[in-house]
């Protein structure tokens, strides 16, 4: 006689999927980290299903198709983090909260569909700092923003400004502070950010005149 199966061994691969859908249930961002839904057709059907169920259920946590799903709305967007049926809900919620707080910090207001579509590359960078291949890397939004400040070099735009202009400068406590004139890179970055802000202000003023 076979012994009943014991409890599942804990795994580092906590997250099965991370999704962002709009108010109609259409996919804006999706990252699947295992083979639970291997085809685009299965993924699309799953997304429709959890959107419909989350709209009816309310709350933030649900069991759907044998999986644990945590979700939250922000403006006209719905964010979902999916884990196994026995996964710790608090861990999944920590991922969801970190994602929303990190994006909100960069945007400095509620995350909305228009901003997400205009800044998809920056959004993927945030997601990749939080989860990698299903493993939770970080749940502190401040740490995520700090890591992005060390990684970002290309001019990824967030509401009209390069992402590097919105991120805090990396701290170097062991070195004395330098003025922009003593630090060519800092001076160049400062000039770039000032020019970007100036162009954005001029563009806004022109639009108002018209």
Coordinates of N, CA, C and O in Angstrom, one line a residue, residues 7-180:
X7 N 3.8 16.7 2.2 CA 3.7 18.1 1.8 C 4.8 18.4 0.8 O 5.9 17.8 0.8
X8 N 4.5 19.3 -0.2 CA 5.5 19.7 -1.2 C 6.7 20.4 -0.6 O 6.6 21.1 0.4
X9 N 7.8 20.1 -1.1 CA 9.1 20.7 -0.7 C 9.0 22.2 -1.1 O 8.6 22.5 -2.2
X10 N 9.5 23.1 -0.2 CA 9.5 24.5 -0.5 C 10.4 24.7 -1.7 O 11.5 24.1 -1.9
X11 N 10.1 25.7 -2.6 CA 10.8 25.9 -3.8 C 11.1 27.4 -3.9 O 10.3 28.3 -3.4
X12 N 12.2 27.7 -4.5 CA 12.6 29.1 -4.7 C 11.7 29.7 -5.9 O 11.5 30.9 -6.0
X13 N 11.2 28.8 -6.7 CA 10.4 29.2 -7.9 C 9.0 29.5 -7.5 O 8.1 28.7 -7.6
X14 N 8.8 30.6 -6.9 CA 7.5 31.0 -6.2 C 6.5 31.5 -7.2 O 5.3 31.2 -7.1
X15 N 6.9 32.3 -8.2 CA 6.0 33.0 -9.0 C 5.8 32.2 -10.4 O 6.9 32.0 -11.0
X16 N 4.6 31.9 -10.8 CA 4.4 31.2 -12.0 C 4.1 32.2 -13.2 O 4.5 32.0 -14.3
X17 N 3.5 33.4 -12.8 CA 3.2 34.4 -13.8 C 3.0 35.7 -13.2 O 2.6 35.8 -12.0
X18 N 3.3 36.8 -13.9 CA 3.0 38.1 -13.5 C 2.3 38.8 -14.7 O 2.9 38.8 -15.8
X19 N 1.2 39.4 -14.5 CA 0.3 39.9 -15.6 C -0.2 41.3 -15.3 O -0.4 41.7 -14.1
X20 N -0.3 42.1 -16.3 CA -1.0 43.4 -16.2 C -2.0 43.4 -17.4 O -1.6 43.3 -18.5
X21 N -3.3 43.6 -17.0 CA -4.4 43.7 -17.9 C -5.0 45.0 -17.8 O -5.0 45.6 -16.8
X22 N -5.7 45.4 -18.9 CA -6.4 46.7 -18.9 C -7.8 46.5 -18.4 O -8.2 45.4 -18.0
X23 N -8.6 47.5 -18.4 CA -10.0 47.4 -17.8 C -10.9 46.6 -18.6 O -12.0 46.3 -18.1
X24 N -10.5 46.2 -19.8 CA -11.3 45.2 -20.6 C -10.7 43.8 -20.5 O -11.3 42.9 -21.2
X25 N -9.7 43.6 -19.8 CA -9.1 42.3 -19.7 C -8.1 42.0 -20.8 O -7.6 40.9 -20.9
X26 N -7.7 43.0 -21.5 CA -6.7 42.8 -22.6 C -5.3 42.9 -22.0 O -5.0 43.7 -21.2
X27 N -4.4 42.0 -22.5 CA -3.0 41.9 -22.0 C -2.2 43.2 -22.4 O -2.2 43.6 -23.5
X28 N -1.5 43.7 -21.4 CA -0.5 44.8 -21.7 C 0.9 44.3 -21.4 O 1.8 44.6 -22.1
X29 N 1.0 43.5 -20.4 CA 2.3 42.9 -20.0 C 2.0 41.5 -19.4 O 1.1 41.3 -18.6
X30 N 2.8 40.5 -19.8 CA 2.7 39.2 -19.3 C 4.1 38.5 -19.3 O 4.8 38.5 -20.3
X31 N 4.4 37.9 -18.1 CA 5.6 37.1 -18.0 C 5.2 35.8 -17.3 O 4.8 35.8 -16.2
X32 N 5.4 34.7 -18.1 CA 5.2 33.4 -17.6 C 6.5 32.7 -17.3 O 7.4 32.7 -18.2
X33 N 6.6 32.2 -16.1 CA 7.9 31.7 -15.6 C 8.1 30.1 -15.6 O 9.1 29.6 -15.3
X34 N 7.0 29.4 -16.0 CA 7.1 28.0 -16.1 C 6.2 27.5 -17.2 O 5.7 28.3 -18.0
X35 N 6.0 26.2 -17.3 CA 5.3 25.6 -18.4 C 3.8 25.3 -18.0 O 3.2 24.5 -18.7
X36 N 3.3 25.9 -17.0 CA 1.9 25.7 -16.6 C 0.9 26.0 -17.8 O 0.0 25.3 -18.0
X37 N 1.2 27.1 -18.5 CA 0.4 27.5 -19.7 C 1.4 27.7 -20.8 O 1.9 28.8 -21.1
X38 N 1.7 26.6 -21.5 CA 2.8 26.6 -22.5 C 2.5 27.3 -23.8 O 3.5 27.7 -24.5
X39 N 1.3 27.4 -24.2 CA 1.0 28.0 -25.5 C 0.3 29.4 -25.3 O -0.3 29.7 -24.3
X40 N 0.4 30.2 -26.4 CA -0.3 31.5 -26.4 C -1.8 31.4 -26.2 O -2.4 32.2 -25.5
X41 N -2.4 30.3 -26.8 CA -3.8 30.1 -26.6 C -4.2 29.8 -25.2 O -5.2 30.4 -24.7
X42 N -3.5 29.0 -24.5 CA -3.7 28.6 -23.1 C -3.5 29.9 -22.2 O -4.3 30.1 -21.3
X43 N -2.5 30.6 -22.5 CA -2.2 31.8 -21.7 C -3.4 32.8 -21.9 O -3.9 33.4 -20.9
X44 N -3.8 33.0 -23.1 CA -4.9 34.0 -23.3 C -6.2 33.5 -22.6 O -6.9 34.3 -22.0
X45 N -6.5 32.2 -22.7 CA -7.7 31.7 -22.0 C -7.6 31.9 -20.5 O -8.6 32.2 -19.8
X46 N -6.4 31.7 -19.9 CA -6.2 31.8 -18.5 C -6.4 33.3 -18.1 O -7.0 33.6 -17.1
X47 N -5.9 34.2 -18.9 CA -6.0 35.6 -18.6 C -7.4 36.1 -18.6 O -7.9 36.9 -17.8
X48 N -8.2 35.6 -19.6 CA -9.6 35.9 -19.6 C -10.3 35.4 -18.4 O -11.2 36.1 -17.8
X49 N -10.0 34.2 -18.0 CA -10.6 33.5 -16.9 C -10.4 34.3 -15.6 O -11.3 34.6 -14.8
X50 N -9.1 34.6 -15.3 CA -8.8 35.3 -14.0 C -9.3 36.7 -14.0 O -9.7 37.2 -12.9
X51 N -9.4 37.3 -15.2 CA -9.9 38.7 -15.2 C -11.4 38.6 -14.8 O -11.9 39.4 -14.0
X52 N -12.2 37.7 -15.5 CA -13.6 37.6 -15.2 C -13.8 37.3 -13.7 O -14.7 37.9 -13.0
X53 N -13.1 36.3 -13.2 CA -13.3 35.9 -11.8 C -12.9 37.0 -10.8 O -13.6 37.2 -9.8
X54 N -11.8 37.7 -11.1 CA -11.4 38.8 -10.2 C -12.4 39.9 -10.2 O -12.5 40.6 -9.1
X55 N -13.0 40.2 -11.3 CA -14.0 41.3 -11.3 C -15.2 40.9 -10.5 O -15.8 41.8 -9.9
X56 N -15.6 39.6 -10.4 CA -16.7 39.2 -9.7 C -16.4 39.0 -8.2 O -17.2 39.3 -7.3
X57 N -15.2 38.5 -7.9 CA -14.8 38.1 -6.6 C -14.6 39.3 -5.6 O -14.9 39.3 -4.4
X58 N -13.9 40.3 -6.1 CA -13.5 41.4 -5.2 C -12.3 40.9 -4.4 O -11.8 39.8 -4.5
X59 N -11.9 41.7 -3.4 CA -10.8 41.3 -2.6 C -9.5 41.3 -3.3 O -9.3 42.0 -4.4
X60 N -8.4 40.6 -2.8 CA -7.1 40.7 -3.3 C -6.5 39.3 -3.6 O -5.5 39.2 -4.2
X61 N -7.1 38.3 -3.0 CA -6.6 36.9 -3.1 C -7.7 36.0 -3.6 O -8.8 36.1 -3.1
X62 N -7.3 35.0 -4.5 CA -8.3 34.1 -4.9 C -7.6 32.8 -5.3 O -6.4 32.8 -5.7
X63 N -8.4 31.7 -5.3 CA -7.9 30.4 -5.8 C -8.6 30.2 -7.1 O -9.8 30.1 -7.2
X64 N -7.8 30.1 -8.2 CA -8.3 30.0 -9.5 C -7.6 28.9 -10.3 O -6.4 28.9 -10.4
X65 N -8.3 27.9 -10.8 CA -7.8 26.8 -11.6 C -6.7 26.1 -10.8 O -5.7 25.7 -11.4
X66 N -6.8 26.0 -9.5 CA -5.8 25.3 -8.7 C -4.6 26.1 -8.4 O -3.6 25.6 -7.9
X67 N -4.6 27.4 -8.7 CA -3.5 28.3 -8.5 C -3.9 29.4 -7.5 O -5.1 29.7 -7.3
X68 N -2.9 30.0 -6.8 CA -3.2 31.1 -6.0 C -2.9 32.4 -6.7 O -1.8 32.5 -7.3
X69 N -3.8 33.3 -6.8 CA -3.7 34.5 -7.5 C -4.0 35.7 -6.6 O -5.0 35.7 -5.9
X70 N -3.0 36.6 -6.6 CA -3.2 37.9 -5.9 C -3.4 39.0 -6.9 O -2.7 38.9 -7.9
X71 N -4.2 39.9 -6.7 CA -4.4 41.0 -7.7 C -4.9 42.3 -7.0 O -5.3 42.3 -5.9
X72 N -4.7 43.3 -7.8 CA -5.0 44.7 -7.3 C -5.2 45.6 -8.5 O -4.5 45.4 -9.5
X73 N -6.1 46.5 -8.4 CA -6.4 47.5 -9.4 C -5.6 48.8 -9.2 O -5.4 49.2 -8.0
X74 N -5.2 49.4 -10.3 CA -4.6 50.8 -10.2 C -5.0 51.6 -11.4 O -4.6 51.3 -12.5
X75 N -5.9 52.6 -11.1 CA -6.4 53.3 -12.3 C -7.2 52.4 -13.2 O -8.1 51.7 -12.7
X76 N -6.9 52.4 -14.4 CA -7.6 51.5 -15.4 C -6.8 50.2 -15.7 O -6.9 49.6 -16.8
X77 N -5.9 49.8 -14.7 CA -5.1 48.6 -14.9 C -5.4 47.6 -13.8 O -5.9 47.9 -12.7
X78 N -5.2 46.3 -14.1 CA -5.3 45.2 -13.1 C -4.0 44.4 -13.1 O -3.6 44.0 -14.2
X79 N -3.4 44.3 -11.9 CA -2.1 43.6 -11.8 C -2.4 42.3 -11.1 O -3.1 42.2 -10.1
X80 N -1.7 41.2 -11.6 CA -1.9 39.9 -11.1 C -0.5 39.2 -10.8 O 0.4 39.4 -11.7
X81 N -0.4 38.5 -9.7 CA 0.8 37.7 -9.5 C 0.2 36.3 -9.2 O -0.6 36.1 -8.3
X82 N 0.7 35.3 -9.9 CA 0.2 33.9 -9.9 C 1.2 33.0 -9.3 O 2.4 33.0 -9.7
X83 N 0.8 32.2 -8.3 CA 1.7 31.2 -7.7 C 1.0 29.8 -7.7 O -0.2 29.7 -8.1
X84 N 1.6 28.8 -7.2 CA 1.1 27.5 -7.1 C -0.1 27.4 -6.1 O -0.3 28.4 -5.3
X85 N -0.8 26.4 -6.1 CA -2.0 26.2 -5.2 C -1.7 26.3 -3.7 O -2.5 26.7 -2.9
X86 N -0.5 25.9 -3.4 CA -0.1 25.9 -2.0 C 0.9 27.0 -1.6 O 1.5 27.0 -0.6
X87 N 1.0 28.0 -2.5 CA 2.0 29.0 -2.3 C 1.5 30.0 -1.2 O 0.3 30.2 -1.0
X88 N 2.5 30.6 -0.6 CA 2.3 31.5 0.5 C 1.7 32.8 -0.1 O 2.4 33.5 -0.9
X89 N 0.5 33.2 0.3 CA -0.2 34.4 -0.2 C 0.6 35.6 0.1 O 0.6 36.6 -0.7
X90 N 1.1 35.7 1.3 CA 1.8 36.9 1.7 C 3.1 37.2 0.9 O 3.4 38.3 0.6
X91 N 3.7 36.1 0.4 CA 4.9 36.3 -0.4 C 4.5 36.8 -1.8 O 5.1 37.7 -2.4
X92 N 3.4 36.3 -2.3 CA 2.9 36.8 -3.6 C 2.4 38.2 -3.5 O 2.6 39.1 -4.4
X93 N 1.8 38.6 -2.4 CA 1.3 39.9 -2.1 C 2.5 40.9 -2.0 O 2.4 42.1 -2.4
X94 N 3.6 40.4 -1.4 CA 4.8 41.3 -1.3 C 5.3 41.6 -2.7 O 5.8 42.8 -2.9
X95 N 5.3 40.7 -3.6 CA 5.7 41.0 -5.0 C 4.8 42.0 -5.7 O 5.2 43.0 -6.3
X96 N 3.5 41.8 -5.5 CA 2.5 42.7 -6.1 C 2.7 44.1 -5.5 O 2.7 45.1 -6.3
X97 N 2.8 44.2 -4.2 CA 2.9 45.6 -3.6 C 4.2 46.2 -4.0 O 4.3 47.4 -4.3
X98 N 5.3 45.5 -4.1 CA 6.6 46.0 -4.5 C 6.5 46.6 -5.9 O 7.0 47.7 -6.2
X99 N 5.9 45.8 -6.8 CA 5.8 46.3 -8.2 C 5.0 47.6 -8.3 O 5.4 48.5 -9.0
X100 N 3.8 47.6 -7.7 CA 3.0 48.8 -7.7 C 3.7 50.0 -7.1 O 3.7 51.2 -7.6
X101 N 4.4 49.8 -5.9 CA 5.0 50.9 -5.2 C 6.2 51.4 -6.0 O 6.5 52.6 -6.1
X102 N 7.0 50.5 -6.7 CA 8.2 50.9 -7.4 C 7.7 51.7 -8.7 O 8.3 52.8 -9.0
X103 N 6.7 51.2 -9.4 CA 6.2 52.0 -10.5 C 5.6 53.3 -10.1 O 5.8 54.3 -10.8
X104 N 4.9 53.3 -9.0 CA 4.3 54.6 -8.5 C 5.4 55.6 -8.1 O 5.2 56.8 -8.3
X105 N 6.5 55.1 -7.6 CA 7.6 56.0 -7.2 C 8.2 56.6 -8.4 O 8.5 57.9 -8.4
X106 N 8.4 55.9 -9.5 CA 8.9 56.4 -10.7 C 8.0 57.4 -11.4 O 8.4 58.5 -11.9
X107 N 6.7 57.1 -11.4 CA 5.7 57.9 -12.0 C 5.3 59.1 -11.1 O 4.9 60.1 -11.6
X108 N 5.4 58.9 -9.8 CA 5.0 59.9 -8.8 C 3.5 60.2 -8.8 O 3.0 61.2 -8.5
X109 N 2.7 59.2 -9.3 CA 1.3 59.2 -9.2 C 0.8 57.8 -9.5 O 1.5 56.9 -9.7
X110 N -0.6 57.6 -9.6 CA -1.1 56.3 -9.8 C -0.8 55.8 -11.2 O -0.7 56.6 -12.2
X111 N -0.5 54.5 -11.3 CA -0.1 53.9 -12.5 C -1.3 53.7 -13.4 O -2.3 53.2 -13.0
X112 N -1.2 54.2 -14.7 CA -2.3 54.1 -15.6 C -1.8 53.5 -16.9 O -0.7 53.4 -17.2
X113 N -2.8 53.1 -17.7 CA -2.6 52.4 -19.0 C -1.7 53.2 -19.9 O -0.8 52.7 -20.6
X114 N -2.1 54.5 -20.1 CA -1.4 55.4 -21.1 C 0.1 55.4 -20.7 O 1.0 55.3 -21.6
X115 N 0.4 55.6 -19.4 CA 1.8 55.7 -19.0 C 2.5 54.4 -19.2 O 3.6 54.4 -19.7
X116 N 1.8 53.3 -18.9 CA 2.5 52.0 -19.1 C 2.8 51.7 -20.5 O 3.9 51.2 -20.8
X117 N 1.9 52.0 -21.5 CA 2.2 51.8 -22.9 C 3.4 52.6 -23.4 O 4.1 52.2 -24.2
X118 N 3.5 53.8 -22.8 CA 4.5 54.7 -23.3 C 5.9 54.4 -22.7 O 6.9 54.8 -23.1
X119 N 5.9 53.6 -21.6 CA 7.1 53.3 -20.9 C 7.3 51.8 -20.6 O 7.7 51.4 -19.5
X120 N 7.0 51.0 -21.6 CA 7.0 49.5 -21.4 C 8.4 49.0 -21.1 O 8.5 48.1 -20.2
X121 N 9.4 49.6 -21.7 CA 10.8 49.1 -21.4 C 11.2 49.3 -19.9 O 11.7 48.5 -19.3
X122 N 10.8 50.5 -19.4 CA 11.1 50.8 -18.0 C 10.3 49.9 -17.1 O 10.8 49.4 -16.1
X123 N 9.1 49.6 -17.5 CA 8.2 48.7 -16.7 C 8.9 47.3 -16.6 O 8.9 46.6 -15.6
X124 N 9.3 46.8 -17.8 CA 10.0 45.5 -17.8 C 11.2 45.4 -16.9 O 11.5 44.4 -16.3
X125 N 12.0 46.5 -16.9 CA 13.2 46.6 -16.0 C 12.8 46.5 -14.6 O 13.4 45.8 -13.8
X126 N 11.7 47.1 -14.2 CA 11.2 47.0 -12.8 C 10.8 45.6 -12.5 O 11.2 45.0 -11.4
X127 N 10.0 45.0 -13.4 CA 9.6 43.6 -13.1 C 10.8 42.7 -13.0 O 10.9 41.8 -12.1
X128 N 11.8 42.8 -13.8 CA 13.0 41.9 -13.8 C 13.8 42.1 -12.6 O 14.6 41.2 -12.2
X129 N 13.7 43.3 -11.9 CA 14.4 43.5 -10.7 C 13.7 42.8 -9.5 O 14.3 42.5 -8.5
X130 N 12.4 42.5 -9.7 CA 11.7 41.9 -8.6 C 11.6 40.4 -8.7 O 11.7 39.7 -7.7
X131 N 11.4 39.9 -9.9 CA 11.3 38.4 -10.2 C 12.1 38.0 -11.3 O 12.1 38.7 -12.4
X132 N 12.9 37.0 -11.2 CA 13.7 36.4 -12.2 C 13.5 34.9 -12.4 O 13.7 34.2 -11.4
X133 N 12.9 34.5 -13.5 CA 12.6 33.1 -13.8 C 11.7 32.5 -12.6 O 11.9 31.3 -12.3
X134 N 10.9 33.3 -12.0 CA 10.0 32.7 -11.0 C 10.5 32.9 -9.6 O 9.8 32.6 -8.6
X135 N 11.8 33.3 -9.5 CA 12.4 33.5 -8.1 C 12.2 35.0 -7.7 O 12.6 35.9 -8.5
X136 N 11.7 35.2 -6.5 CA 11.6 36.5 -6.0 C 13.0 37.0 -5.6 O 13.6 36.5 -4.7
X137 N 13.4 38.1 -6.2 CA 14.7 38.7 -5.9 C 14.6 39.8 -4.9 O 15.5 40.0 -4.1
X138 N 13.5 40.6 -4.9 CA 13.4 41.8 -4.1 C 11.9 42.1 -3.8 O 11.1 41.9 -4.7
X139 N 11.6 42.5 -2.6 CA 10.3 42.9 -2.2 C 10.2 44.3 -1.6 O 9.2 44.7 -1.1
X140 N 11.4 45.0 -1.7 CA 11.4 46.4 -1.1 C 11.5 47.3 -2.3 O 12.5 47.3 -3.1
X141 N 10.5 48.1 -2.6 CA 10.5 49.0 -3.7 C 11.6 50.0 -3.7 O 12.1 50.4 -4.8
X142 N 12.1 50.5 -2.6 CA 13.2 51.4 -2.5 C 14.5 50.8 -3.1 O 15.3 51.4 -3.8
X143 N 14.7 49.5 -2.7 CA 15.8 48.8 -3.2 C 15.7 48.6 -4.7 O 16.7 48.6 -5.5
X144 N 14.5 48.3 -5.2 CA 14.3 48.2 -6.7 C 14.7 49.5 -7.4 O 15.5 49.5 -8.4
X145 N 14.2 50.6 -6.9 CA 14.6 51.9 -7.5 C 16.1 52.2 -7.4 O 16.7 52.7 -8.4
X146 N 16.7 51.8 -6.3 CA 18.1 52.0 -6.2 C 18.9 51.2 -7.2 O 19.9 51.7 -7.8
X147 N 18.5 49.9 -7.3 CA 19.2 49.1 -8.3 C 19.1 49.6 -9.7 O 20.0 49.5 -10.5
X148 N 17.9 50.1 -10.0 CA 17.7 50.7 -11.4 C 18.6 51.8 -11.6 O 19.1 52.0 -12.7
X149 N 18.8 52.6 -10.6 CA 19.7 53.8 -10.7 C 21.1 53.4 -11.0 O 21.9 54.1 -11.6
X150 N 21.5 52.1 -10.7 CA 22.9 51.6 -11.0 C 22.9 51.0 -12.4 O 24.0 50.9 -13.0
X151 N 21.8 50.5 -12.8 CA 21.7 49.8 -14.1 C 21.5 50.6 -15.3 O 22.0 50.4 -16.4
X152 N 20.6 51.6 -15.1 CA 20.1 52.4 -16.3 C 21.2 53.3 -16.9 O 21.8 54.1 -16.2
X153 N 21.4 53.1 -18.1 CA 22.3 54.0 -18.9 C 21.7 54.6 -20.1 O 21.9 55.7 -20.5
X154 N 20.8 53.8 -20.7 CA 20.1 54.3 -21.9 C 19.0 55.3 -21.6 O 18.5 55.2 -20.5
X155 N 18.7 56.2 -22.4 CA 17.7 57.2 -22.1 C 16.2 56.7 -22.2 O 15.5 57.0 -23.2
X156 N 15.8 55.8 -21.3 CA 14.5 55.3 -21.2 C 13.6 56.4 -20.7 O 13.8 56.9 -19.6
X157 N 12.5 56.8 -21.4 CA 11.7 57.9 -21.0 C 10.6 57.5 -20.1 O 9.9 56.6 -20.3
X158 N 10.4 58.3 -19.0 CA 9.3 58.2 -18.2 C 8.6 59.6 -18.0 O 9.2 60.5 -17.6
X159 N 7.3 59.6 -18.5 CA 6.6 60.9 -18.6 C 7.4 62.0 -19.1 O 7.5 63.1 -18.5
X160 N 8.1 61.8 -20.2 CA 8.8 62.8 -20.9 C 10.3 63.0 -20.5 O 11.0 63.8 -21.1
X161 N 10.8 62.4 -19.5 CA 12.1 62.6 -19.0 C 12.9 61.3 -19.0 O 12.3 60.2 -18.8
X162 N 14.2 61.3 -19.2 CA 15.0 60.0 -19.1 C 14.8 59.4 -17.8 O 14.7 60.1 -16.7
X163 N 14.7 58.1 -17.7 CA 14.5 57.4 -16.4 C 15.6 57.8 -15.5 O 15.4 57.9 -14.3
X164 N 16.9 58.0 -16.0 CA 18.0 58.3 -15.1 C 17.8 59.6 -14.4 O 18.4 59.8 -13.3
X165 N 17.0 60.5 -14.9 CA 16.7 61.8 -14.3 C 15.8 61.7 -13.1 O 15.7 62.5 -12.2
X166 N 15.0 60.6 -13.1 CA 14.0 60.4 -12.0 C 14.5 59.5 -10.9 O 13.9 59.4 -9.9
X167 N 15.6 58.8 -11.2 CA 16.1 57.8 -10.2 C 17.1 58.6 -9.3 O 17.8 59.5 -9.7
X168 N 17.2 58.2 -8.0 CA 18.1 58.8 -7.1 C 19.5 58.4 -7.5 O 19.8 57.3 -8.0
X169 N 20.5 59.3 -7.4 CA 21.8 59.0 -7.7 C 22.4 58.0 -6.8 O 22.1 58.0 -5.6
X170 N 23.2 57.0 -7.3 CA 23.8 56.1 -6.4 C 24.7 56.7 -5.3 O 25.4 57.6 -5.6
X171 N 24.6 56.3 -4.1 CA 25.3 56.9 -3.0 C 26.7 56.2 -2.9 O 26.9 55.0 -3.1
X172 N 27.7 57.0 -2.5 CA 29.1 56.5 -2.3 C 29.6 57.1 -1.0 O 30.3 58.1 -0.9
X173 N 29.2 56.5 0.2 CA 29.5 57.1 1.5 C 31.0 57.2 1.8 O 31.4 58.0 2.6
X174 N 31.8 56.3 1.1 CA 33.2 56.3 1.4 C 34.0 57.5 0.7 O 35.1 57.7 1.0
X175 N 33.3 58.1 -0.2 CA 34.0 59.2 -1.0 C 33.4 60.5 -0.6 O 32.2 60.7 -0.4
X176 N 34.2 61.6 -0.6 CA 33.6 62.9 -0.3 C 32.8 63.4 -1.5 O 33.0 63.0 -2.6
X177 N 31.7 64.2 -1.2 CA 30.9 64.7 -2.3 C 31.7 65.5 -3.3 O 32.6 66.3 -2.9
X178 N 31.3 65.4 -4.5 CA 32.0 66.2 -5.6 C 30.9 67.1 -6.2 O 29.8 66.8 -6.4
X179 N 31.4 68.3 -6.6 CA 30.5 69.2 -7.3 C 30.4 68.8 -8.8 O 31.3 68.0 -9.2
X180 N 29.4 69.2 -9.5 CA 29.3 68.8 -10.9 C 30.5 69.1 -11.7 O 30.9 68.4 -12.6

